[in-house]
Every structure is written in structure tokens, then in C-alpha cells.
mmCIF file of C-alpha atoms in Angstrom:
data_model
loop_
_atom_site.group_PDB
_atom_site.id
_atom_site.type_symbol
_atom_site.label_atom_id
_atom_site.label_comp_id
_atom_site.label_asym_id
_atom_site.label_seq_id
_atom_site.Cartn_x
_atom_site.Cartn_y
_atom_site.Cartn_z
ATOM 1 C CA GLY A 22 -9.604 -8.367 8.886
ATOM 2 C CA LYS A 23 -7.738 -5.651 7.050
ATOM 3 C CA LEU A 24 -7.440 -1.898 7.451
ATOM 4 C CA VAL A 25 -9.884 -0.185 5.081
ATOM 5 C CA GLY A 26 -9.583 3.401 6.263
ATOM 6 C CA ARG A 27 -8.276 5.739 8.896
ATOM 7 C CA LEU A 28 -9.092 9.178 10.230
ATOM 8 C CA GLY A 29 -7.132 11.425 12.585
ATOM 9 C CA PHE A 30 -8.342 13.941 15.164
ATOM 10 C CA ILE A 31 -6.834 16.858 17.047
ATOM 11 C CA ALA A 32 -7.787 16.644 20.730
ATOM 12 C CA GLU A 33 -7.679 19.675 22.993
ATOM 13 C CA THR A 34 -6.059 18.824 26.351
ATOM 14 C CA PRO A 35 -6.227 22.022 28.431
ATOM 15 C CA ASN A 36 -6.701 20.194 31.741
ATOM 16 C CA LEU A 37 -4.268 17.349 31.166
ATOM 17 C CA VAL A 38 -2.105 17.121 34.293
ATOM 18 C CA THR A 39 -0.570 13.688 34.748
ATOM 19 C CA GLY A 40 -1.309 11.861 31.510
ATOM 20 C CA GLU A 41 -2.823 8.970 33.497
ATOM 21 C CA SER A 42 -5.300 6.605 31.848
ATOM 22 C CA LYS A 43 -8.269 8.250 33.604
ATOM 23 C CA GLU A 44 -7.454 11.613 32.014
ATOM 24 C CA LEU A 45 -6.723 10.016 28.657
ATOM 25 C CA GLY A 46 -10.024 8.121 28.854
ATOM 26 C CA LEU A 47 -11.856 11.419 29.329
ATOM 27 C CA ILE A 48 -10.098 12.943 26.309
ATOM 28 C CA LEU A 49 -10.915 9.850 24.240
ATOM 29 C CA GLN A 50 -14.563 10.090 25.317
ATOM 30 C CA ARG A 51 -14.776 13.707 24.124
ATOM 31 C CA VAL A 52 -13.122 12.840 20.808
ATOM 32 C CA LEU A 53 -15.623 10.027 20.164
ATOM 33 C CA GLU A 54 -18.583 12.226 21.108
ATOM 34 C CA SER A 55 -17.384 14.969 18.777
ATOM 35 C CA HIS A 56 -16.692 12.611 15.866
ATOM 36 C CA TYR A 57 -19.933 10.629 15.968
ATOM 37 C CA GLN A 58 -22.018 13.794 16.127
ATOM 38 C CA THR A 59 -20.805 14.572 12.607
ATOM 39 C CA VAL A 60 -21.411 11.221 10.873
ATOM 40 C CA GLU A 61 -24.514 9.557 9.485
ATOM 41 C CA SER A 62 -26.018 6.604 11.345
ATOM 42 C CA VAL A 63 -24.835 4.094 8.713
ATOM 43 C CA GLU A 64 -21.223 5.121 9.404
ATOM 44 C CA ILE A 65 -21.408 4.131 13.086
ATOM 45 C CA PRO A 66 -19.818 0.685 13.654
ATOM 46 C CA VAL A 67 -21.385 -1.945 15.899
ATOM 47 C CA GLU A 68 -18.061 -2.442 17.672
ATOM 48 C CA ILE A 69 -15.653 0.264 18.857
ATOM 49 C CA ILE A 70 -12.409 -0.691 20.573
ATOM 50 C CA VAL A 71 -10.531 1.882 22.637
ATOM 51 C CA GLN A 72 -7.138 2.118 24.293
ATOM 52 C CA TYR A 73 -8.445 3.418 27.636
ATOM 53 C CA GLU A 74 -11.612 2.924 29.688
ATOM 54 C CA LEU A 75 -14.088 5.739 29.069
ATOM 55 C CA LEU A 76 -15.464 7.608 32.072
ATOM 56 C CA GLU A 77 -19.011 7.662 30.671
ATOM 57 C CA SER A 78 -18.944 4.546 28.527
ATOM 58 C CA GLU A 79 -22.576 3.569 29.228
ATOM 59 C CA PHE A 80 -23.887 6.996 28.222
ATOM 60 C CA LEU A 81 -21.912 6.996 24.964
ATOM 61 C CA THR A 82 -22.915 3.398 24.168
ATOM 62 C CA ASN A 83 -26.621 4.141 24.671
ATOM 63 C CA TRP A 84 -26.425 7.307 22.560
ATOM 64 C CA LEU A 85 -24.661 5.550 19.668
ATOM 65 C CA THR A 86 -27.050 2.586 19.870
ATOM 66 C CA GLU A 87 -30.014 4.940 19.617
ATOM 67 C CA LYS A 88 -28.481 6.894 16.743
ATOM 68 C CA LYS A 89 -27.550 3.777 14.768
ATOM 69 C CA GLY A 90 -30.739 1.866 15.568
ATOM 70 C CA LYS A 91 -28.650 -1.194 16.394
ATOM 71 C CA LYS A 92 -26.639 -2.268 19.448
ATOM 72 C CA VAL A 93 -23.177 -0.684 19.639
ATOM 73 C CA GLU A 94 -20.422 -1.953 21.940
ATOM 74 C CA ILE A 95 -17.385 -0.019 23.235
ATOM 75 C CA PHE A 96 -14.594 -1.861 25.051
ATOM 76 C CA VAL A 97 -10.870 -2.117 25.754
ATOM 77 C CA PRO A 98 -9.617 -5.258 23.942
ATOM 78 C CA GLN A 99 -8.119 -8.104 25.970
ATOM 79 C CA ARG A 100 -7.470 -10.664 23.251
ATOM 80 C CA GLN A 101 -4.294 -10.499 21.204
ATOM 81 C CA GLY A 102 -5.826 -9.799 17.787
ATOM 82 C CA LYS A 103 -7.745 -6.681 18.759
ATOM 83 C CA ALA A 104 -5.029 -5.533 21.163
ATOM 84 C CA GLU A 105 -2.646 -5.600 18.195
ATOM 85 C CA LEU A 106 -5.101 -3.404 16.303
ATOM 86 C CA ILE A 107 -4.884 -0.843 19.110
ATOM 87 C CA GLU A 108 -1.086 -0.917 18.825
ATOM 88 C CA MET A 109 -1.359 -0.286 15.092
ATOM 89 C CA VAL A 110 -3.705 2.654 15.713
ATOM 90 C CA LYS A 111 -1.279 4.005 18.323
ATOM 91 C CA LYS A 112 1.600 3.913 15.825
ATOM 92 C CA ASN A 113 -0.574 5.617 13.214
ATOM 93 C CA ALA A 114 -1.410 8.345 15.752
ATOM 94 C CA GLU A 115 2.286 8.903 16.490
ATOM 95 C CA TYR A 116 2.994 9.152 12.767
ATOM 96 C CA GLU A 117 0.075 11.557 12.296
ATOM 97 C CA LEU A 118 1.300 13.752 15.152
ATOM 98 C CA ALA A 119 4.734 14.007 13.554
ATOM 99 C CA ARG A 120 3.108 14.863 10.215
ATOM 100 C CA LEU A 121 0.910 17.537 11.801
ATOM 101 C CA ASN A 122 3.899 19.121 13.465
ATOM 102 C CA LYS A 123 5.441 19.484 10.005
ATOM 103 C CA MET A 124 2.155 20.881 8.683
ATOM 104 C CA SER A 125 2.072 23.518 11.394
ATOM 105 C CA ASP A 126 4.474 25.751 9.471
ATOM 106 C CA ARG A 127 2.346 25.382 6.322
ATOM 107 C CA ASN A 128 -0.833 26.311 8.213
ATOM 108 C CA THR A 129 0.863 29.366 9.682
ATOM 109 C CA ALA A 130 1.940 30.346 6.179
ATOM 110 C CA ALA A 131 -1.662 29.889 4.963
ATOM 111 C CA MET A 132 -3.010 32.109 7.736
ATOM 112 C CA ASN A 133 -0.370 34.726 6.986
ATOM 113 C CA ASP A 134 -1.300 34.622 3.307
ATOM 114 C CA LEU A 135 -5.020 34.890 4.086
ATOM 115 C CA ALA A 136 -4.423 37.822 6.432
ATOM 116 C CA GLU A 137 -2.500 39.546 3.644
ATOM 117 C CA ILE A 138 -5.197 38.817 1.034
ATOM 118 C CA LEU A 139 -7.924 40.244 3.300
ATOM 119 C CA ASP A 140 -5.753 43.045 4.707
ATOM 120 C CA MET A 141 -6.203 41.822 8.286
ATOM 121 C CA PRO A 142 -3.926 43.284 10.977
ATOM 122 C CA GLU A 143 -3.653 39.932 12.806
ATOM 123 C CA LEU A 144 -3.720 36.266 11.840
ATOM 124 C CA PRO A 145 -7.203 34.680 11.664
ATOM 125 C CA HIS A 146 -6.634 31.997 14.308
ATOM 126 C CA ARG A 147 -10.325 31.066 14.569
ATOM 127 C CA ILE A 148 -12.247 30.909 11.280
ATOM 128 C CA GLU A 149 -15.893 29.833 11.085
ATOM 129 C CA GLY A 150 -17.459 28.510 7.873
ATOM 130 C CA TYR A 151 -21.221 28.334 7.205
ATOM 131 C CA ASP A 152 -23.231 26.483 4.560
ATOM 132 C CA ILE A 153 -26.912 25.766 3.834
ATOM 133 C CA SER A 154 -28.248 22.426 2.578
ATOM 134 C CA HIS A 155 -31.763 21.589 1.349
ATOM 135 C CA ILE A 156 -33.712 20.170 -1.577
ATOM 136 C CA GLN A 157 -36.066 22.889 -2.869
ATOM 137 C CA GLY A 158 -36.373 24.194 0.686
ATOM 138 C CA SER A 159 -37.238 20.790 2.154
ATOM 139 C CA ASP A 160 -35.503 19.801 5.419
ATOM 140 C CA ALA A 161 -33.382 22.953 5.262
ATOM 141 C CA VAL A 162 -30.373 22.874 7.576
ATOM 142 C CA ALA A 163 -27.137 24.773 8.051
ATOM 143 C CA SER A 164 -23.700 23.909 9.319
ATOM 144 C CA ARG A 165 -20.987 25.716 11.188
ATOM 145 C CA VAL A 166 -17.465 24.359 11.033
ATOM 146 C CA VAL A 167 -14.496 25.862 12.819
ATOM 147 C CA PHE A 168 -10.821 25.882 11.904
ATOM 148 C CA ILE A 169 -8.379 26.867 14.638
ATOM 149 C CA ASP A 170 -4.863 27.671 13.471
ATOM 150 C CA GLY A 171 -5.717 26.177 10.088
ATOM 151 C CA LEU A 172 -7.014 22.826 11.371
ATOM 152 C CA PRO A 173 -10.589 21.510 11.863
ATOM 153 C CA ALA A 174 -11.776 21.847 15.482
ATOM 154 C CA LYS A 175 -14.709 19.438 15.418
ATOM 155 C CA GLN A 176 -15.672 20.030 19.036
ATOM 156 C CA HIS A 177 -16.888 23.462 17.904
ATOM 157 C CA TYR A 178 -18.904 22.231 14.896
ATOM 158 C CA ARG A 179 -22.642 22.787 15.023
ATOM 159 C CA HIS A 180 -25.799 22.020 13.040
ATOM 160 C CA TYR A 181 -28.768 24.370 12.720
ATOM 161 C CA LYS A 182 -32.313 23.448 11.723
ATOM 162 C CA ILE A 183 -33.677 26.371 9.731
ATOM 163 C CA GLN A 184 -36.671 27.824 11.585
ATOM 164 C CA ASN A 185 -37.862 30.311 8.945
ATOM 165 C CA PRO A 186 -41.424 29.081 8.123
ATOM 166 C CA GLU A 187 -41.190 30.190 4.479
ATOM 167 C CA VAL A 188 -38.046 28.137 3.965
ATOM 168 C CA GLN A 189 -39.493 25.114 5.740
ATOM 169 C CA SER A 190 -42.627 25.160 3.605
ATOM 170 C CA GLY A 191 -40.583 24.362 0.523
ATOM 171 C CA HIS A 192 -39.474 27.789 -0.695
ATOM 172 C CA SER A 193 -35.730 27.962 -1.175
ATOM 173 C CA ASP A 194 -34.230 31.154 0.266
ATOM 174 C CA ASP A 195 -30.538 30.780 1.009
ATOM 175 C CA PHE A 196 -30.208 34.494 1.796
ATOM 176 C CA ALA A 197 -32.809 34.383 4.589
ATOM 177 C CA SER A 198 -31.499 31.040 5.863
ATOM 178 C CA MET A 199 -27.923 32.267 6.123
ATOM 179 C CA ALA A 200 -29.030 35.489 7.815
ATOM 180 C CA GLU A 201 -31.040 33.479 10.347
ATOM 181 C CA VAL A 202 -28.114 31.234 11.225
ATOM 182 C CA ILE A 203 -25.670 34.109 11.724
ATOM 183 C CA GLN A 204 -28.221 35.941 13.853
ATOM 184 C CA ARG A 205 -28.679 32.878 16.071
ATOM 185 C CA ARG A 206 -24.932 32.395 16.364
ATOM 186 C CA PHE A 207 -24.300 35.961 17.571
ATOM 187 C CA ARG A 208 -27.420 36.113 19.709
ATOM 188 C CA ASN A 209 -25.749 33.391 21.765
ATOM 189 C CA TYR A 210 -22.553 35.446 21.794
ATOM 190 C CA GLU A 211 -24.443 38.431 23.225
ATOM 191 C CA LYS A 212 -25.842 36.201 25.982
ATOM 192 C CA GLN A 213 -22.401 34.742 26.730
ATOM 193 C CA PRO A 214 -19.726 37.327 25.848
ATOM 194 C CA THR A 215 -17.037 34.923 27.067
ATOM 195 C CA THR A 216 -17.819 32.644 24.109
ATOM 196 C CA GLU A 217 -14.937 32.790 21.666
ATOM 197 C CA LYS A 218 -15.542 35.220 18.838
ATOM 198 C CA PRO A 219 -14.295 34.296 15.352
ATOM 199 C CA ASP A 220 -11.492 36.275 13.764
ATOM 200 C CA LEU A 221 -13.104 35.589 10.392
ATOM 201 C CA ILE A 222 -16.393 34.221 9.052
ATOM 202 C CA MET A 223 -16.570 32.584 5.640
ATOM 203 C CA ILE A 224 -20.002 31.916 4.145
ATOM 204 C CA ASP A 225 -20.626 29.678 1.168
ATOM 205 C CA GLY A 226 -22.176 31.843 -1.547
ATOM 206 C CA GLY A 227 -21.863 35.067 -3.468
ATOM 207 C CA LYS A 228 -22.720 38.731 -3.020
ATOM 208 C CA GLY A 229 -26.368 38.052 -2.109
ATOM 209 C CA GLN A 230 -25.602 35.792 0.835
ATOM 210 C CA LEU A 231 -22.852 38.148 1.979
ATOM 211 C CA SER A 232 -25.153 41.190 1.914
ATOM 212 C CA ALA A 233 -27.811 39.352 3.945
ATOM 213 C CA VAL A 234 -25.256 38.394 6.597
ATOM 214 C CA ILE A 235 -23.683 41.860 6.756
ATOM 215 C CA LYS A 236 -27.114 43.402 7.412
ATOM 216 C CA VAL A 237 -27.618 41.065 10.382
ATOM 217 C CA ILE A 238 -24.176 41.821 11.821
ATOM 218 C CA GLN A 239 -24.714 45.545 11.274
ATOM 219 C CA ASP A 240 -28.087 45.418 13.056
ATOM 220 C CA MET A 241 -26.402 43.667 15.993
ATOM 221 C CA GLU A 242 -23.695 46.375 16.073
ATOM 222 C CA LEU A 243 -20.898 43.845 15.561
ATOM 223 C CA LEU A 244 -19.603 45.103 12.227
ATOM 224 C CA GLU A 245 -16.416 46.488 13.783
ATOM 225 C CA GLU A 246 -15.710 43.231 15.626
ATOM 226 C CA VAL A 247 -16.331 40.538 13.005
ATOM 227 C CA ARG A 248 -14.756 40.143 9.550
ATOM 228 C CA VAL A 249 -16.924 38.368 6.955
ATOM 229 C CA VAL A 250 -16.186 37.127 3.433
ATOM 230 C CA SER A 251 -18.037 34.864 1.016
ATOM 231 C CA LEU A 252 -16.627 32.229 -1.296
ATOM 232 C CA ALA A 253 -18.678 31.631 -4.445
ATOM 233 C CA LYS A 254 -18.768 28.071 -5.768
ATOM 234 C CA GLN A 255 -18.611 28.495 -9.530
ATOM 235 C CA ARG A 256 -15.379 30.440 -9.935
ATOM 236 C CA GLU A 257 -14.011 30.147 -6.386
ATOM 237 C CA GLU A 258 -14.311 33.935 -6.063
ATOM 238 C CA ILE A 259 -13.851 35.746 -2.756
ATOM 239 C CA PHE A 260 -16.211 38.663 -2.104
ATOM 240 C CA LEU A 261 -15.792 41.372 0.529
ATOM 241 C CA PRO A 262 -18.606 43.491 2.023
ATOM 242 C CA GLY A 263 -19.467 46.538 -0.069
ATOM 243 C CA GLU A 264 -17.383 45.412 -3.061
ATOM 244 C CA SER A 265 -19.121 44.578 -6.349
ATOM 245 C CA LEU A 266 -16.126 42.726 -7.790
ATOM 246 C CA PRO A 267 -14.332 39.727 -6.277
ATOM 247 C CA LEU A 268 -10.784 39.899 -4.978
ATOM 248 C CA LYS A 269 -8.012 39.168 -7.440
ATOM 249 C CA THR A 270 -6.515 35.895 -6.247
ATOM 250 C CA ASN A 271 -5.261 32.646 -7.724
ATOM 251 C CA ALA A 272 -5.991 29.057 -6.755
ATOM 252 C CA GLU A 273 -2.366 28.365 -5.813
ATOM 253 C CA GLN A 274 -2.335 30.829 -2.924
ATOM 254 C CA LEU A 275 -2.229 29.082 0.461
ATOM 255 C CA GLY A 276 -4.791 31.478 1.923
ATOM 256 C CA VAL A 277 -7.268 30.704 -0.858
ATOM 257 C CA GLN A 278 -6.706 26.976 -0.393
ATOM 258 C CA LEU A 279 -7.423 27.367 3.326
ATOM 259 C CA LEU A 280 -10.772 29.027 2.601
ATOM 260 C CA ARG A 281 -11.639 26.320 0.088
ATOM 261 C CA ARG A 282 -10.893 23.578 2.624
ATOM 262 C CA LEU A 283 -13.118 25.364 5.120
ATOM 263 C CA ARG A 284 -15.905 25.769 2.544
ATOM 264 C CA ASP A 285 -15.718 22.108 1.475
ATOM 265 C CA GLU A 286 -15.838 20.941 5.095
ATOM 266 C CA ALA A 287 -18.849 23.159 5.846
ATOM 267 C CA HIS A 288 -20.587 21.747 2.768
ATOM 268 C CA ARG A 289 -19.825 18.140 3.738
ATOM 269 C CA PHE A 290 -21.064 18.696 7.288
ATOM 270 C CA ALA A 291 -24.298 20.368 6.127
ATOM 271 C CA VAL A 292 -25.076 17.725 3.491
ATOM 272 C CA SER A 293 -24.439 14.897 5.970
ATOM 273 C CA PHE A 294 -26.902 16.397 8.466
ATOM 274 C CA HIS A 295 -29.470 17.113 5.744
ATOM 275 C CA ARG A 296 -29.394 13.496 4.553
ATOM 276 C CA ASP A 297 -29.747 12.189 8.101
ATOM 277 C CA LYS A 298 -32.657 14.535 8.857
ATOM 278 C CA ARG A 299 -34.407 13.706 5.584
ATOM 279 C CA SER A 300 -33.961 9.978 6.200
ATOM 280 C CA GLN A 301 -35.501 10.296 9.675
ATOM 281 C CA ARG A 302 -38.474 12.232 8.285
ATOM 282 C CA MET A 303 -39.084 9.679 5.553
ATOM 283 C CA LYS A 304 -39.023 6.849 8.079
ATOM 284 C CA ARG A 305 -41.401 8.717 10.373
ATOM 285 C CA SER A 306 -43.783 9.247 7.462
ATOM 286 C CA ARG A 307 -44.272 5.467 7.294
ATOM 287 C CA LEU A 308 -45.666 5.535 10.834
ATOM 288 C CA ASP A 309 -48.050 8.335 9.809
ATOM 289 C CA GLU A 310 -49.715 5.891 7.410
ATOM 290 C CA ILE A 311 -50.824 3.546 10.227
ATOM 291 C CA PRO A 312 -54.464 4.237 11.261
ATOM 292 C CA GLY A 313 -54.852 5.187 14.923
ATOM 293 C CA LEU A 314 -51.152 5.840 15.446
ATOM 294 C CA GLY A 315 -50.814 9.510 16.368
ATOM 295 C CA HIS A 316 -47.633 11.485 16.958
ATOM 296 C CA HIS A 317 -47.673 10.844 20.728
ATOM 297 C CA ARG A 318 -47.716 7.077 20.310
ATOM 298 C CA GLN A 319 -45.149 7.308 17.525
ATOM 299 C CA LYS A 320 -42.808 9.009 19.993
ATOM 300 C CA LEU A 321 -43.474 6.285 22.568
ATOM 301 C CA LEU A 322 -42.673 3.572 20.028
ATOM 302 C CA LEU A 323 -39.524 5.293 18.782
ATOM 303 C CA GLY A 324 -38.424 5.935 22.356
ATOM 304 C CA HIS A 325 -38.830 2.225 23.120
ATOM 305 C CA PHE A 326 -37.461 0.664 19.911
ATOM 306 C CA HIS A 327 -35.149 3.540 18.811
ATOM 307 C CA SER A 328 -35.878 3.150 15.084
ATOM 308 C CA VAL A 329 -38.640 2.341 12.593
ATOM 309 C CA ASP A 330 -36.668 -0.733 11.484
ATOM 310 C CA TYR A 331 -36.843 -2.198 14.999
ATOM 311 C CA ILE A 332 -40.569 -1.410 15.182
ATOM 312 C CA ARG A 333 -40.998 -3.297 11.905
ATOM 313 C CA MET A 334 -39.143 -6.337 13.306
ATOM 314 C CA ALA A 335 -41.065 -6.421 16.613
ATOM 315 C CA THR A 336 -43.706 -9.041 17.398
ATOM 316 C CA VAL A 337 -47.299 -8.152 18.283
ATOM 317 C CA GLN A 338 -46.562 -8.954 21.931
ATOM 318 C CA GLN A 339 -43.481 -6.723 21.992
ATOM 319 C CA LEU A 340 -45.428 -3.863 20.408
ATOM 320 C CA ALA A 341 -48.295 -4.269 22.881
ATOM 321 C CA GLU A 342 -45.886 -3.955 25.815
ATOM 322 C CA VAL A 343 -45.191 -0.323 24.911
ATOM 323 C CA SER A 344 -47.123 2.074 27.130
ATOM 324 C CA GLY A 345 -50.202 3.476 25.385
ATOM 325 C CA VAL A 346 -50.231 0.961 22.515
ATOM 326 C CA GLY A 347 -52.198 -2.091 23.629
ATOM 327 C CA PRO A 348 -53.023 -5.358 21.780
ATOM 328 C CA LYS A 349 -55.417 -3.931 19.169
ATOM 329 C CA LEU A 350 -53.127 -1.158 17.923
ATOM 330 C CA ALA A 351 -50.134 -3.491 18.197
ATOM 331 C CA GLN A 352 -51.854 -5.868 15.768
ATOM 332 C CA GLN A 353 -52.568 -2.984 13.353
ATOM 333 C CA ILE A 354 -48.929 -1.897 13.443
ATOM 334 C CA TYR A 355 -47.728 -5.448 12.886
ATOM 335 C CA ASP A 356 -50.172 -6.004 10.017
ATOM 336 C CA TYR A 357 -49.029 -2.770 8.352
ATOM 337 C CA PHE A 358 -45.426 -3.958 8.231
ATOM 338 C CA HIS A 359 -46.335 -7.582 7.431
ATOM 339 C CA PRO A 360 -49.179 -7.541 4.890
ATOM 340 C CA SER A 361 -50.481 -11.006 4.114
#
């Protein structure tokens, strides 16, 4: 085969002591967990080769298999061909590390520039970006992405399913959705004050979204602790709380570019989750069309087969073996997917 793509990650190693394979396997496990939480099911490969044995390989394998809807294998290669691939990945990682070390100065410069633009007394080491994704209010979700020292920290990324009933019923309200997400984020902070607080929050949107978020933060008495800005899509304008006009900036400024990278990553992460959620709902809706198959039995089937595609491929006997289904309903399910 040939190399068709590559992607690098920054792994936090606070407890790394000896650098032995057991410790490195744990770090690798966390990197894989973090990465595959952020991708759609079609992007998960059926075969993943790793340099070190993972400490919880079975757990990760089962989770990825369920998410993909197809068997996924994770292993340390023994044969020469795939072992050589690991060596190539290792060299790429060494090259990437050297490149990132060079980028470090540029990221520091970007944070300095951003602090100057926003008149912040200290550098914004932890910046959180938020975005909303939906289609006319349907399957509304939000994303949180985190940049630490100018780089994505994917272990801190999070998805939110919008709970506002008006939004879920098909009425688009980005202001209310964004306010809800920020409220949930800082409600958790109040419960666990040791949770790291952002130096800066960037929300995707204009003055309306910013005003909705500021009201939430004000109500939670956190206005003195948290800096918030919004970045509007159309003209890449930065808005500050209480200001009717955007800041005067230009696209070449490193601080502006940093905010744009954060905004684009938040958008990508939100859209990816929205597509995955919408796809799952559409597949589930096919099961709703089968007479006699209620939500409880749908859950039993999906828990057993992991996906609608596998349910479709199952035989009558395999379907009947699922608890609560039985031969008669199994035949109805089979006939639905295989009309004569």
C-alpha cells in the first residue's frame, strides 16, 4: 500500500516516569481514545497498528467496533511490512516534534499578539472555542474545542446535545443554544472549582450570540473571571462585550489567525458530530417503520448487532436469538429488509 494521509497529535505526559513501553502504551491508548471520539464512524479503519501494547486494548477495540458497526482490530505488528510502517510513522513523529518545537515561538507570538489586541494583562494559555451546528433546528448540537498554548488539546474537546425543547422541535435559535452550552460548561465548573478555567472564550457568531453568553456569565457572577469574545463569520470581525462596533484588526495579525484557527476547528468538530447524530437518527427511523418493533426492542437489537446495517444482514434465526424478539417478530424484521 501507499501513504495517503497523516495526522499528528500532542500527547500530555504528566505522569511519565521511566518511558517504558507500559507507560507509552497508556499514553498511546489515551491518544487513540481522544482522536476517535472526534471522527465520524466512516473514518474509523478496520485495522489499527500500534507501536506498543495498549493497557485496555479490548475495551478500545469493542468501543471502536460498536461505533463503526464493523469489526475493528488493534495490534502490534510482527511481520516485516507492517513493522516497517510503524518505523515510518515513528520517523514522521520525530520530524513533527522538531517542527512543533520551531512553531512554539510562533504560537507564543500569536498569544502575545492576541493579548495585545484584547488588552489582556496575561497571555491566554487556555482558549475555548464554541460553535453550534444544526439544520433548521434539527439535531442541534454544539462543540467545545480547546487550544492550550496555541495548539489543539483534543483531550479537552467536548460535544453537547442541545436540550432546549424549542430548539429541538425544529426552531433555530443559536442565541439560546449558545447560552445553554456556556451555562452547562460553567455549572460544571461551579461543582468542581479545580476544573481548569479558560483564560479566554471565543464563540462563533456576532453581537447577538455574544450578548446571550455574557448574560449567562453575568448571572453566574463570573464576569470578572472569564474573558469572552465573538468572531463573526462574514467579515471575520471580533466583537467585545458592550461594544457595538468590532475591533479594528487585519487578517495578517497572528492573534487574529489564532482565533480563526480556533473557530474553524470548533466548526469542524460541531459539524462532524451533527452529521453523525443525524445519520444515527435516520437509521433508527427505519426501525420505527417495522410493525411491532417498539423502542425497547430496537435498543435490544442495536445492543446486540451494534448497527442497523448488521440487523439488515442478519438471518431470521439470528434475529430470533435476541432477547425479547422471538421467531414471529424476527420474520417481520427480516421481511422488512428483504421484500420479495
